[in-house]
Amino acid sequence: MAKIPVLEIFGPTIQGEGRVVGRKTMFVRTAGCDFRCSWCDSKFTWDGSMKDAIQMMTADEIFESLKLIGGDCFNHVTISGGNPALIKGLQSFVDLCHSQNIKTALETQGSHFKPWMRQIDDLTISPKPPSSGMTHDLNILDGVIDQCDESKINLKVVIFDETDYQFAKIIHHRYPDLPFYLQVGNPYLDDQVEHHTSKLLSRYEWLIQLVMKSSDMNDVFVLPQLHTLVWSNQKGV
């Protein structure tokens, strides 16, 4: 059985982003990413700083760890990264979850497609805006979306500034029939940030006001990063 590079398994907790915000879930965080976003809050998945913590695990081993940590207190697993869509071996894990009546979610930027992504129950595709320092190839994004089950997809763009907001408009109007979520970005990534919650809420209010004034953004959802409001930048929650 193929092995999967795993950095973290934790939960139960709540999903902090996208269409399933607030959903009780477990997390499996994989290592490796094809992007290098300037504001990434999970740089340890690709910058080598935690390479010694990577465990090569089979699907059975991952599921056993989930049960050991979460017991019977979950029926939903979020696969996060990095970019889990780089990993072919996740097919066996997704199959195993569904055989055990566990629903799955995936967070990816939409730069790669794997057939197992069609089986994901809650598929969040999050194209990266200009503030990330990355250039997103929208033709590749088109191809990924075309190969997935659109009834399971939601789109999310993280917003740090007005340039990002204009990018979000492009994405929303390119795929007008897909549920679209705007998520305010977290620029305060230190371990300890004074008044972090109030700072994030202020940025969230700024984004709300921006959307309220846009007649071409009437069919969108505006969210905070819910987990950061509760736990700041703490890992493993």
mmCIF file of C-alpha atoms in Angstrom:
data_model
loop_
_atom_site.group_PDB
_atom_site.id
_atom_site.type_symbol
_atom_site.label_atom_id
_atom_site.label_comp_id
_atom_site.label_asym_id
_atom_site.label_seq_id
_atom_site.Cartn_x
_atom_site.Cartn_y
_atom_site.Cartn_z
ATOM 1 C CA MET A 1 0.000 0.000 0.000
ATOM 2 C CA ALA A 2 1.302 3.450 -0.975
ATOM 3 C CA LYS A 3 2.621 5.600 1.839
ATOM 4 C CA ILE A 4 1.581 9.189 2.465
ATOM 5 C CA PRO A 5 3.822 11.950 3.914
ATOM 6 C CA VAL A 6 2.010 13.138 7.050
ATOM 7 C CA LEU A 7 3.039 16.021 9.289
ATOM 8 C CA GLU A 8 0.074 16.335 11.629
ATOM 9 C CA ILE A 9 -3.013 14.433 12.686
ATOM 10 C CA PHE A 10 -5.218 16.278 15.153
ATOM 11 C CA GLY A 11 -8.744 16.959 16.350
ATOM 12 C CA PRO A 12 -11.593 16.810 16.827
ATOM 13 C CA THR A 13 -11.792 20.524 16.156
ATOM 14 C CA ILE A 14 -13.822 22.816 13.922
ATOM 15 C CA GLN A 15 -13.197 23.668 10.311
ATOM 16 C CA GLY A 16 -12.280 27.360 10.208
ATOM 17 C CA GLU A 17 -12.679 28.110 6.507
ATOM 18 C CA GLY A 18 -14.857 27.714 3.417
ATOM 19 C CA ARG A 19 -18.278 26.199 2.974
ATOM 20 C CA VAL A 20 -17.960 23.838 5.937
ATOM 21 C CA VAL A 21 -16.858 26.532 8.392
ATOM 22 C CA GLY A 22 -17.770 25.450 11.903
ATOM 23 C CA ARG A 23 -17.978 21.771 10.909
ATOM 24 C CA LYS A 24 -16.665 19.338 13.493
ATOM 25 C CA THR A 25 -13.748 17.511 11.887
ATOM 26 C CA MET A 26 -10.419 15.771 12.282
ATOM 27 C CA PHE A 27 -7.387 17.020 10.341
ATOM 28 C CA VAL A 28 -4.716 15.133 8.429
ATOM 29 C CA ARG A 29 -1.987 17.530 7.256
ATOM 30 C CA THR A 30 0.276 16.267 4.501
ATOM 31 C CA ALA A 31 3.760 17.515 3.633
ATOM 32 C CA GLY A 32 4.774 19.173 0.380
ATOM 33 C CA CYS A 33 3.473 22.026 -1.738
ATOM 34 C CA ASP A 34 4.076 23.336 -5.245
ATOM 35 C CA PHE A 35 3.417 26.957 -4.166
ATOM 36 C CA ARG A 36 5.458 29.231 -1.896
ATOM 37 C CA CYS A 37 2.918 31.787 -0.690
ATOM 38 C CA SER A 38 4.441 34.759 1.103
ATOM 39 C CA TRP A 39 1.853 34.729 3.888
ATOM 40 C CA CYS A 40 1.432 30.944 4.200
ATOM 41 C CA ASP A 41 0.478 29.960 7.740
ATOM 42 C CA SER A 42 1.736 26.413 7.150
ATOM 43 C CA LYS A 43 5.196 27.035 5.709
ATOM 44 C CA PHE A 44 6.497 24.137 7.775
ATOM 45 C CA THR A 45 4.799 21.823 5.267
ATOM 46 C CA TRP A 46 7.227 22.851 2.516
ATOM 47 C CA ASP A 47 10.152 24.918 3.857
ATOM 48 C CA GLY A 48 12.066 22.004 5.385
ATOM 49 C CA SER A 49 11.808 23.294 8.956
ATOM 50 C CA MET A 50 9.846 20.177 10.040
ATOM 51 C CA LYS A 51 11.193 17.608 7.603
ATOM 52 C CA ASP A 52 12.247 15.389 10.499
ATOM 53 C CA ALA A 53 8.628 15.276 11.691
ATOM 54 C CA ILE A 54 7.286 13.806 8.432
ATOM 55 C CA GLN A 55 5.910 10.295 8.866
ATOM 56 C CA MET A 56 5.417 8.042 5.853
ATOM 57 C CA MET A 57 2.128 6.332 6.685
ATOM 58 C CA THR A 58 -0.239 3.909 4.997
ATOM 59 C CA ALA A 59 -3.953 4.664 4.825
ATOM 60 C CA ASP A 60 -4.574 2.100 7.573
ATOM 61 C CA GLU A 61 -1.978 3.711 9.826
ATOM 62 C CA ILE A 62 -3.485 7.171 9.317
ATOM 63 C CA PHE A 63 -6.960 5.874 10.101
ATOM 64 C CA GLU A 64 -5.714 4.077 13.198
ATOM 65 C CA SER A 65 -4.131 7.334 14.408
ATOM 66 C CA LEU A 66 -7.357 9.213 13.782
ATOM 67 C CA LYS A 67 -9.302 6.697 15.865
ATOM 68 C CA LEU A 68 -6.661 6.716 18.608
ATOM 69 C CA ILE A 69 -6.823 10.516 18.866
ATOM 70 C CA GLY A 70 -10.481 11.164 18.081
ATOM 71 C CA GLY A 71 -12.148 7.977 19.254
ATOM 72 C CA ASP A 72 -15.811 7.921 18.235
ATOM 73 C CA CYS A 73 -16.103 11.726 18.344
ATOM 74 C CA PHE A 74 -15.850 12.381 14.604
ATOM 75 C CA ASN A 75 -17.373 11.393 11.261
ATOM 76 C CA HIS A 76 -15.565 13.924 9.059
ATOM 77 C CA VAL A 77 -11.893 14.262 8.097
ATOM 78 C CA THR A 78 -10.239 17.269 6.450
ATOM 79 C CA ILE A 79 -7.148 16.579 4.339
ATOM 80 C CA SER A 80 -4.968 19.678 4.370
ATOM 81 C CA GLY A 81 -1.411 20.712 3.584
ATOM 82 C CA GLY A 82 0.633 21.993 1.860
ATOM 83 C CA ASN A 83 -1.122 20.759 -1.243
ATOM 84 C CA PRO A 84 -2.508 17.240 -0.767
ATOM 85 C CA ALA A 85 -3.471 17.113 -4.463
ATOM 86 C CA LEU A 86 0.171 16.301 -5.198
ATOM 87 C CA ILE A 87 -0.205 12.903 -3.515
ATOM 88 C CA LYS A 88 -1.475 9.999 -5.605
ATOM 89 C CA GLY A 89 -1.424 7.643 -2.623
ATOM 90 C CA LEU A 90 -4.330 9.418 -0.927
ATOM 91 C CA GLN A 91 -6.717 7.332 -3.049
ATOM 92 C CA SER A 92 -6.487 4.451 -0.572
ATOM 93 C CA PHE A 93 -7.120 6.758 2.400
ATOM 94 C CA VAL A 94 -10.197 8.366 0.821
ATOM 95 C CA ASP A 95 -11.542 4.902 -0.046
ATOM 96 C CA LEU A 96 -10.968 3.738 3.533
ATOM 97 C CA CYS A 97 -12.726 6.761 5.040
ATOM 98 C CA HIS A 98 -15.794 6.243 2.883
ATOM 99 C CA SER A 99 -15.882 2.520 3.665
ATOM 100 C CA GLN A 100 -16.098 3.539 7.342
ATOM 101 C CA ASN A 101 -18.846 6.138 6.691
ATOM 102 C CA ILE A 102 -16.439 9.013 7.319
ATOM 103 C CA LYS A 103 -16.965 12.056 5.114
ATOM 104 C CA THR A 104 -13.940 13.822 3.658
ATOM 105 C CA ALA A 105 -12.931 17.382 2.883
ATOM 106 C CA LEU A 106 -9.947 18.637 0.895
ATOM 107 C CA GLU A 107 -8.233 22.018 0.770
ATOM 108 C CA THR A 108 -6.173 22.685 -2.378
ATOM 109 C CA GLN A 109 -5.265 25.622 -4.609
ATOM 110 C CA GLY A 110 -6.424 23.873 -7.781
ATOM 111 C CA SER A 111 -3.028 23.468 -9.449
ATOM 112 C CA HIS A 112 -3.150 19.656 -9.707
ATOM 113 C CA PHE A 113 -5.848 17.031 -10.181
ATOM 114 C CA LYS A 114 -6.012 13.480 -8.885
ATOM 115 C CA PRO A 115 -8.926 11.104 -9.646
ATOM 116 C CA TRP A 116 -9.636 10.593 -5.922
ATOM 117 C CA MET A 117 -10.617 14.270 -5.710
ATOM 118 C CA ARG A 118 -13.941 13.348 -7.363
ATOM 119 C CA GLN A 119 -14.797 11.335 -4.242
ATOM 120 C CA ILE A 120 -14.212 14.199 -1.785
ATOM 121 C CA ASP A 121 -17.451 15.276 -0.106
ATOM 122 C CA ASP A 122 -16.406 18.891 0.589
ATOM 123 C CA LEU A 123 -13.864 20.107 -1.966
ATOM 124 C CA THR A 124 -12.488 23.591 -1.286
ATOM 125 C CA ILE A 125 -10.452 25.030 -4.159
ATOM 126 C CA SER A 126 -8.587 28.162 -3.151
ATOM 127 C CA PRO A 127 -6.769 30.006 -5.982
ATOM 128 C CA LYS A 128 -3.974 32.158 -4.591
ATOM 129 C CA PRO A 129 -4.277 35.958 -5.030
ATOM 130 C CA PRO A 130 -1.475 38.396 -5.992
ATOM 131 C CA SER A 131 -0.427 39.074 -2.379
ATOM 132 C CA SER A 132 0.786 35.468 -2.186
ATOM 133 C CA GLY A 133 3.548 36.228 -4.665
ATOM 134 C CA MET A 134 2.324 33.345 -6.825
ATOM 135 C CA THR A 135 0.932 33.524 -10.359
ATOM 136 C CA HIS A 136 -2.081 31.266 -10.668
ATOM 137 C CA ASP A 137 -2.537 29.639 -14.087
ATOM 138 C CA LEU A 138 -6.287 29.888 -14.599
ATOM 139 C CA ASN A 139 -6.221 27.482 -17.546
ATOM 140 C CA ILE A 140 -4.887 24.790 -15.215
ATOM 141 C CA LEU A 141 -7.534 25.761 -12.681
ATOM 142 C CA ASP A 142 -10.193 25.358 -15.395
ATOM 143 C CA GLY A 143 -8.922 21.860 -16.104
ATOM 144 C CA VAL A 144 -8.985 20.837 -12.437
ATOM 145 C CA ILE A 145 -12.529 22.116 -11.934
ATOM 146 C CA ASP A 146 -13.726 20.439 -15.153
ATOM 147 C CA GLN A 147 -12.481 17.063 -13.901
ATOM 148 C CA CYS A 148 -14.086 17.331 -10.453
ATOM 149 C CA ASP A 149 -17.687 16.903 -9.344
ATOM 150 C CA GLU A 150 -18.923 20.502 -9.399
ATOM 151 C CA SER A 151 -21.734 19.714 -6.963
ATOM 152 C CA LYS A 152 -19.066 19.160 -4.285
ATOM 153 C CA ILE A 153 -16.847 22.183 -5.069
ATOM 154 C CA ASN A 154 -16.690 25.531 -3.334
ATOM 155 C CA LEU A 155 -14.247 28.277 -4.264
ATOM 156 C CA LYS A 156 -12.421 30.375 -1.693
ATOM 157 C CA VAL A 157 -10.057 33.316 -2.100
ATOM 158 C CA VAL A 158 -8.090 34.736 0.816
ATOM 159 C CA ILE A 159 -8.083 38.552 0.787
ATOM 160 C CA PHE A 160 -5.281 40.713 2.158
ATOM 161 C CA ASP A 161 -5.723 43.902 0.102
ATOM 162 C CA GLU A 162 -7.784 45.478 -2.677
ATOM 163 C CA THR A 163 -5.652 43.884 -5.402
ATOM 164 C CA ASP A 164 -6.584 40.502 -3.983
ATOM 165 C CA TYR A 165 -10.208 41.583 -3.993
ATOM 166 C CA GLN A 166 -10.051 42.382 -7.703
ATOM 167 C CA PHE A 167 -8.525 38.944 -8.297
ATOM 168 C CA ALA A 168 -11.394 37.423 -6.320
ATOM 169 C CA LYS A 169 -13.865 39.155 -8.622
ATOM 170 C CA ILE A 170 -12.156 37.593 -11.640
ATOM 171 C CA ILE A 171 -12.422 34.133 -10.088
ATOM 172 C CA HIS A 172 -16.047 34.592 -9.026
ATOM 173 C CA HIS A 173 -17.173 35.770 -12.458
ATOM 174 C CA ARG A 174 -15.158 33.044 -14.200
ATOM 175 C CA TYR A 175 -17.134 30.397 -12.268
ATOM 176 C CA PRO A 176 -20.421 32.141 -11.401
ATOM 177 C CA ASP A 177 -22.306 28.925 -10.609
ATOM 178 C CA LEU A 178 -19.897 27.694 -7.943
ATOM 179 C CA PRO A 179 -20.385 28.706 -4.285
ATOM 180 C CA PHE A 180 -17.877 31.469 -3.603
ATOM 181 C CA TYR A 181 -16.294 32.411 -0.275
ATOM 182 C CA LEU A 182 -14.115 35.382 0.586
ATOM 183 C CA GLN A 183 -11.860 34.787 3.568
ATOM 184 C CA VAL A 184 -10.031 37.639 5.245
ATOM 185 C CA GLY A 185 -6.287 36.943 5.481
ATOM 186 C CA ASN A 186 -4.238 36.720 8.665
ATOM 187 C CA PRO A 187 -1.024 38.770 8.336
ATOM 188 C CA TYR A 188 -0.115 38.358 12.003
ATOM 189 C CA LEU A 189 1.659 35.007 12.099
ATOM 190 C CA ASP A 190 3.891 35.296 15.176
ATOM 191 C CA ASP A 191 3.348 32.754 17.938
ATOM 192 C CA GLN A 192 2.166 35.487 20.304
ATOM 193 C CA VAL A 193 0.213 38.448 18.868
ATOM 194 C CA GLU A 194 -1.184 41.083 21.197
ATOM 195 C CA HIS A 195 -4.893 41.765 20.628
ATOM 196 C CA HIS A 196 -4.886 39.255 17.765
ATOM 197 C CA THR A 197 -8.641 38.667 17.761
ATOM 198 C CA SER A 198 -9.507 42.366 17.669
ATOM 199 C CA LYS A 199 -6.995 42.951 14.862
ATOM 200 C CA LEU A 200 -8.485 40.131 12.811
ATOM 201 C CA LEU A 201 -12.036 41.331 13.426
ATOM 202 C CA SER A 202 -11.061 44.793 12.236
ATOM 203 C CA ARG A 203 -9.749 43.307 8.981
ATOM 204 C CA TYR A 204 -12.889 41.205 8.673
ATOM 205 C CA GLU A 205 -15.052 44.327 9.002
ATOM 206 C CA TRP A 206 -12.929 46.012 6.306
ATOM 207 C CA LEU A 207 -13.626 43.130 3.913
ATOM 208 C CA ILE A 208 -17.334 43.120 4.727
ATOM 209 C CA GLN A 209 -17.570 46.826 3.901
ATOM 210 C CA LEU A 210 -15.698 46.279 0.639
ATOM 211 C CA VAL A 211 -18.142 43.583 -0.442
ATOM 212 C CA MET A 212 -21.214 45.551 0.649
ATOM 213 C CA LYS A 213 -20.304 48.295 -1.837
ATOM 214 C CA SER A 214 -19.848 45.916 -4.807
ATOM 215 C CA SER A 215 -22.912 45.347 -6.972
ATOM 216 C CA ASP A 216 -21.131 42.545 -8.838
ATOM 217 C CA MET A 217 -20.435 40.564 -5.631
ATOM 218 C CA ASN A 218 -23.989 40.001 -4.443
ATOM 219 C CA ASP A 219 -23.813 36.213 -4.468
ATOM 220 C CA VAL A 220 -20.812 35.620 -2.208
ATOM 221 C CA PHE A 221 -20.119 34.679 1.408
ATOM 222 C CA VAL A 222 -17.697 36.679 3.573
ATOM 223 C CA LEU A 223 -15.974 34.762 6.361
ATOM 224 C CA PRO A 224 -13.312 35.221 9.006
ATOM 225 C CA GLN A 225 -10.762 32.487 9.651
ATOM 226 C CA LEU A 226 -12.826 31.153 12.520
ATOM 227 C CA HIS A 227 -10.074 29.076 14.121
ATOM 228 C CA THR A 228 -7.736 32.085 14.390
ATOM 229 C CA LEU A 229 -10.382 34.061 16.265
ATOM 230 C CA VAL A 230 -10.594 31.282 18.841
ATOM 231 C CA TRP A 231 -7.028 29.956 19.041
ATOM 232 C CA SER A 232 -4.889 32.647 17.369
ATOM 233 C CA ASN A 233 -1.898 30.978 15.628
ATOM 234 C CA GLN A 234 -1.794 27.884 17.811
ATOM 235 C CA LYS A 235 -1.014 24.669 15.900
ATOM 236 C CA GLY A 236 -2.876 21.414 16.293
ATOM 237 C CA VAL A 237 -6.361 22.837 16.818
#
